[in-house]
């Protein structure tokens, strides 16, 4: 099964790490009660319990990084036929009453490049958050149990990407839900708003259970394979072709609902900003940066491996939902006052961007385009884009959340329109936060740009899908509309992060009353160190994406997609889609050097400006606001004012304008004569109908709005061209 | 030149092109103002006035910075300038960097990169306005972002149509392909006409020209683009004004490149460079004249009505898209 006999040790290594996490999580909550029973000092016991749990999580995380990094470094670049998937049975399961068809519940761990990639992410962020939490949880009354629950959370998250059996998958997902559910109770336990806390935990548990039920149904449908009924993922892969098409489609729908709920995909996005902000800010970076991506991992596993001959409409459906996810959630984020809530909405928006990549890959990799090499090779690019964004989002969102943790630690609040001017008080934290804000808004030279560029390029590169005549009308609506929604989402993200960063960090404090409570000095060095590492990663991946792309390509190759269409080297990223005859279908490249100059340029200019400033110093003057006395709390522009124009416009268009005209009474004749009255009634009703119809036409069809008329021209145009195309 | 390593050659091309654009940019603004004045039967300042203004702001005025600001406020002008300087260097105005088969370290300008770079400049301007802790800059920034929000989808759809047409989103490659075609097949192509229409609308919106914004206005409560620089003075203002001039030159060259793709030097510093430069200047003047003609016939739209104009541009881009798919792919 493996290229290298040593590779099977990897699985055991992962197992040991899981055990370490598990050990830490049991140490956290249970040590203090034991100490109390023994009559020892409870406070010291809490300290030691927290330290033990966090230290174990930290080392477990580092080991996971080592093991997955070693795996990826060894096996990346071996192409599609790399026989480097490792499955090791930990426990062979039980044989229930000798029924051979009954599942044995064997516990098998499975490592391929995809799970190693997610393992890397999980390990890295477990280590980061554990390191950071030493200072963040210091003197917190619930430090031991938060640390323990975090260990359990990391443990179950790592197991989700490793288990190879439907039963165990559902079990560890449940463990994940419960451990995170404990963390959701945090704000309520700290004396936060009790009602909100109760709503949060109730919503979270209901959502996670409904999602588990849907996923269980999907697993049972896939497992009920006529050739070999089983819950073993290995057999799912082996006999996937003998699954009937109908059950494949039904299983897709259930898996999409179940996993979409966990990821916060649009019809189910409501729970994320309700539940997540209630958890401690330090584990937030893990729960929204990494743990929510487990759903993406499972989607890739289910859709591309277990349900493999893919129907084309899956991708189209996912694309539309993903576009909606991106636009709606970034819009809600724009309206939030609470920093944690705004960032939670942004996480869902980024899930939307990731899902756009997945949707494109599903569409291009579907059975419908199976014979078309040029389209299928774009599926690999789209998957790389999607995975790249998974990693990027984890990095900058981790940075933003841990930065928020620093802000909360210093100022005791996360309400944006009360803060302001933090960059002068806490320069390091604020600069790192700004880096995260530019990265998440997707601007070069940071990493967000690369994955957004790849996602958009996968739209462009898949141009050959339009050659499928029968699907062209549908695709012609789905693809450009999703593209436009994505563009809208990107622009809104930029606005939202100008608002978030500007309101929180820049200017002057907006609420002078709370300034007295601000702690002096920047956040502790150990916390800032983590921020620095993440900010540096944002820049490094933005300038040298070729460092990461081979690993992503290995993960994509592992599930059977070709990635040779994307070439990455130090100087450029090139997407070249070619026919087998060598004819070029699509060719474009992104040069890295100008992006590098974007770093060099301002730095050089700033240095020059420094010299010049010494030469001709600038005068410092009080703020001038038209001669009035300056009051920072009322005279600064607020974030909601900045975005007012946007949300007012959107609300106007979102609210359906109903036109209610009372029935015309002018035509009513005198009462009394029965027949005449009937006629009158009929006449009145007829007139009313005509009037209603004409007002409807005037309101909706011929309202003098140039866009409407353009739409008609557009529609007529499409109709004519369609008729021509069909007639030809 | 050919004996230089490709990395240096590309760097030299980039810096030469960027500097050329930076030098002519204030002149382009001056020319546009002069055309506007002449068309309105005013005498107008000569085209060198913007150079004199920049000189005055830089050397004759002392800069002052508001007390509450942090470093962001004075980093912003050079950073915004760097964005547009880079764009000017990357746009094929004198040279095409995507030589077939050449091992160039970069292969021309990716149009998506343009969208993001324009966004970055606005992002920095928005941060600077918050940093100044006064309302004026952000009043305009909110409007600027509102426009950006409407422009970005249109720009993406236009680039999509171009990519479907030219099988690349790389401007240099696209232009190199266009150069192979005859004059008739470039101009008579409905897709190019539609794309130019929507790109023209985008250019007007991005540069705050009529009907989106009145460039010469002095009323803070209505301005969009000039308002973002209200808090700056002295050197900072000079840099921002210069950057805005470069933005205008960038869009004008982009339009003129697509209108008239010939005459770009494909070999660096060859004999074709000088005539190419002259042709480029002629193209620039022609497009600027068209802009001036357009502007004297327009009035400013109400702020909330601009969405209609941009949605119309989106419709045009969509029609271009559908046309390409129908003709090239079915």
Tab-separated table of C-alpha atoms in Angstrom, chain A residues 423-424 434 438 441-444 449 452-453 456-457 459-460 463 466-467 469 472 476 480 483-484 487-488 490-492 494-495 498 502 506-508 510 571-572 585-589 591 593-595 597-598 602 605-606 609 612-613 616-624 630 635-637 642 645-646 648-650 707 710 714 717-718 721-722 725 728, chain B residues 7 11 14 58-59 61-70 72 74-75 78-79 82-83 86 90 104-107 110 112-113 116-117 119-120 123 126-127 130-135 138-139 141-143 145-146 148-149 152-153 156-157 159-160 163-164 167-170 173 235 303-304 307-308 311-312 314 318-319 321-323 325-326 328-330:
chain	number	residue	atom	x	y	z
A	423	UNK	CA	-2.360	52.251	16.975
A	424	UNK	CA	-0.805	54.957	19.134
A	434	UNK	CA	-3.603	45.988	9.825
A	438	UNK	CA	-5.081	44.090	4.087
A	441	UNK	CA	-9.291	42.221	1.811
A	442	UNK	CA	-7.259	40.360	-0.804
A	443	UNK	CA	-4.720	42.992	-1.723
A	444	UNK	CA	-1.207	42.320	-2.922
A	449	UNK	CA	-4.540	38.066	-3.325
A	452	UNK	CA	-8.434	35.087	-4.968
A	453	UNK	CA	-6.514	35.471	-8.218
A	456	UNK	CA	-10.978	34.113	-10.511
A	457	UNK	CA	-8.583	32.594	-13.033
A	459	UNK	CA	-13.460	30.982	-13.921
A	460	UNK	CA	-11.574	32.375	-16.901
A	463	UNK	CA	-13.841	28.729	-21.015
A	466	UNK	CA	-19.361	26.849	-23.010
A	467	UNK	CA	-18.827	24.437	-25.870
A	469	UNK	CA	-24.263	23.225	-26.242
A	472	UNK	CA	-24.571	26.753	-22.342
A	476	UNK	CA	-24.061	31.459	-19.153
A	480	UNK	CA	-20.998	35.201	-14.799
A	483	UNK	CA	-18.367	35.971	-10.788
A	484	UNK	CA	-20.248	39.217	-10.273
A	487	UNK	CA	-16.618	40.766	-7.293
A	488	UNK	CA	-19.225	42.450	-5.137
A	490	UNK	CA	-14.432	41.396	-2.701
A	491	UNK	CA	-15.287	45.088	-2.940
A	492	UNK	CA	-17.497	44.885	0.159
A	494	UNK	CA	-12.374	46.004	1.259
A	495	UNK	CA	-14.933	48.488	2.554
A	498	UNK	CA	-11.365	49.840	6.044
A	502	UNK	CA	-10.014	52.373	10.667
A	506	UNK	CA	-6.930	54.717	13.832
A	507	UNK	CA	-8.042	58.188	14.802
A	508	UNK	CA	-8.881	58.945	18.430
A	510	UNK	CA	-14.565	57.371	20.475
A	571	UNK	CA	8.933	34.589	-10.815
A	572	UNK	CA	5.466	33.772	-12.005
A	585	UNK	CA	-6.880	27.133	-24.966
A	586	UNK	CA	-6.006	29.563	-22.235
A	587	UNK	CA	-2.720	31.035	-21.184
A	588	UNK	CA	-2.093	33.684	-18.607
A	589	UNK	CA	0.469	34.436	-15.976
A	591	UNK	CA	4.270	38.004	-12.396
A	593	UNK	CA	8.241	40.584	-9.342
A	594	UNK	CA	5.880	43.577	-9.530
A	595	UNK	CA	4.203	42.312	-6.374
A	597	UNK	CA	8.153	45.816	-5.989
A	598	UNK	CA	4.972	46.767	-4.224
A	602	UNK	CA	6.737	52.134	-0.551
A	605	UNK	CA	9.704	55.980	-0.702
A	606	UNK	CA	9.209	56.018	3.047
A	609	UNK	CA	10.529	60.661	2.904
A	612	UNK	CA	13.389	64.592	3.472
A	613	UNK	CA	11.378	65.007	6.664
A	616	UNK	CA	12.216	69.892	5.863
A	617	UNK	CA	10.249	68.985	8.984
A	618	UNK	CA	6.462	68.941	8.810
A	619	UNK	CA	4.562	71.137	11.229
A	620	UNK	CA	2.183	69.443	13.628
A	621	UNK	CA	-1.114	71.236	13.918
A	622	UNK	CA	-4.366	70.735	15.826
A	623	UNK	CA	-7.246	69.208	13.911
A	624	UNK	CA	-9.161	71.854	12.022
A	630	UNK	CA	-12.707	69.756	18.147
A	635	UNK	CA	-16.710	64.720	15.140
A	636	UNK	CA	-14.917	61.660	13.844
A	637	UNK	CA	-16.539	59.802	11.033
A	642	UNK	CA	-18.811	55.298	6.031
A	645	UNK	CA	-24.485	54.773	1.402
A	646	UNK	CA	-23.960	51.086	0.701
A	648	UNK	CA	-29.077	52.182	2.463
A	649	UNK	CA	-28.915	51.396	-1.231
A	650	UNK	CA	-28.978	47.670	-0.606
A	707	UNK	CA	-31.631	49.159	-16.633
A	710	UNK	CA	-31.270	47.175	-21.196
A	714	UNK	CA	-30.298	41.717	-23.407
A	717	UNK	CA	-30.452	39.422	-27.819
A	718	UNK	CA	-30.050	36.103	-26.017
A	721	UNK	CA	-28.780	34.243	-30.603
A	722	UNK	CA	-30.167	31.077	-29.013
A	725	UNK	CA	-27.490	28.738	-32.427
A	728	UNK	CA	-27.536	26.307	-37.134
B	7	UNK	CA	15.474	40.140	-15.046
B	11	UNK	CA	13.256	45.962	-14.566
B	14	UNK	CA	9.335	48.713	-16.083
B	58	UNK	CA	6.374	70.442	-2.769
B	59	UNK	CA	8.834	73.288	-2.327
B	61	UNK	CA	4.483	75.117	1.105
B	62	UNK	CA	5.281	73.769	4.504
B	63	UNK	CA	3.487	70.525	5.256
B	64	UNK	CA	1.481	70.200	8.407
B	65	UNK	CA	0.094	67.073	9.932
B	66	UNK	CA	-2.808	66.802	12.353
B	67	UNK	CA	-1.765	65.944	15.886
B	68	UNK	CA	-3.817	62.750	16.383
B	69	UNK	CA	-2.448	61.022	13.284
B	70	UNK	CA	-0.154	58.012	13.391
B	72	UNK	CA	-0.374	55.703	8.439
B	74	UNK	CA	2.115	60.144	6.091
B	75	UNK	CA	2.855	56.687	4.700
B	78	UNK	CA	3.853	57.517	-1.069
B	79	UNK	CA	2.077	54.164	-0.874
B	82	UNK	CA	3.660	53.551	-5.581
B	83	UNK	CA	0.484	51.711	-6.664
B	86	UNK	CA	3.673	50.452	-10.721
B	90	UNK	CA	3.290	47.583	-16.166
B	104	UNK	CA	10.837	37.364	-19.472
B	105	UNK	CA	10.602	37.305	-15.693
B	106	UNK	CA	7.199	38.769	-16.087
B	107	UNK	CA	4.902	38.413	-18.947
B	110	UNK	CA	-2.574	40.764	-15.691
B	112	UNK	CA	-7.011	41.161	-12.454
B	113	UNK	CA	-3.887	42.582	-10.857
B	116	UNK	CA	-6.682	44.696	-7.050
B	117	UNK	CA	-4.043	47.407	-7.272
B	119	UNK	CA	-8.537	48.684	-4.790
B	120	UNK	CA	-5.376	48.752	-2.688
B	123	UNK	CA	-7.990	51.004	0.812
B	126	UNK	CA	-9.585	55.075	3.423
B	127	UNK	CA	-7.228	54.177	6.259
B	130	UNK	CA	-9.721	57.467	9.419
B	131	UNK	CA	-6.286	58.283	10.738
B	132	UNK	CA	-6.824	62.015	10.281
B	133	UNK	CA	-9.749	61.761	12.758
B	134	UNK	CA	-11.827	64.327	10.852
B	135	UNK	CA	-15.038	63.796	8.935
B	138	UNK	CA	-14.251	59.905	5.006
B	139	UNK	CA	-17.356	61.567	3.611
B	141	UNK	CA	-14.218	57.880	1.004
B	142	UNK	CA	-17.622	56.399	1.709
B	143	UNK	CA	-18.716	57.624	-1.721
B	145	UNK	CA	-16.120	52.933	-1.908
B	146	UNK	CA	-19.739	53.019	-2.997
B	148	UNK	CA	-15.794	51.020	-6.137
B	149	UNK	CA	-18.440	48.524	-5.110
B	152	UNK	CA	-15.575	46.148	-9.378
B	153	UNK	CA	-18.221	43.676	-10.665
B	156	UNK	CA	-14.576	41.763	-13.534
B	157	UNK	CA	-17.304	41.044	-16.084
B	159	UNK	CA	-12.213	41.279	-18.044
B	160	UNK	CA	-14.135	38.011	-18.282
B	163	UNK	CA	-10.516	36.733	-21.461
B	164	UNK	CA	-13.103	34.716	-23.340
B	167	UNK	CA	-8.051	33.331	-24.332
B	168	UNK	CA	-5.995	35.215	-21.779
B	169	UNK	CA	-6.452	37.842	-19.094
B	170	UNK	CA	-2.993	39.171	-19.792
B	173	UNK	CA	-0.671	38.904	-24.736
B	235	UNK	CA	4.159	67.330	-0.025
B	303	UNK	CA	-24.900	60.355	-6.126
B	304	UNK	CA	-27.535	57.672	-5.769
B	307	UNK	CA	-25.700	52.993	-9.793
B	308	UNK	CA	-27.964	53.180	-12.844
B	311	UNK	CA	-25.557	48.867	-14.046
B	312	UNK	CA	-25.940	49.913	-17.662
B	314	UNK	CA	-22.666	45.926	-16.455
B	318	UNK	CA	-22.861	41.045	-20.152
B	319	UNK	CA	-23.961	41.478	-23.741
B	321	UNK	CA	-19.899	38.167	-22.827
B	322	UNK	CA	-22.934	36.502	-24.329
B	323	UNK	CA	-21.889	37.615	-27.796
B	325	UNK	CA	-19.854	32.822	-26.160
B	326	UNK	CA	-22.420	32.681	-28.943
B	328	UNK	CA	-16.760	31.830	-30.587
B	329	UNK	CA	-17.912	28.867	-28.546
B	330	UNK	CA	-21.120	27.562	-30.066
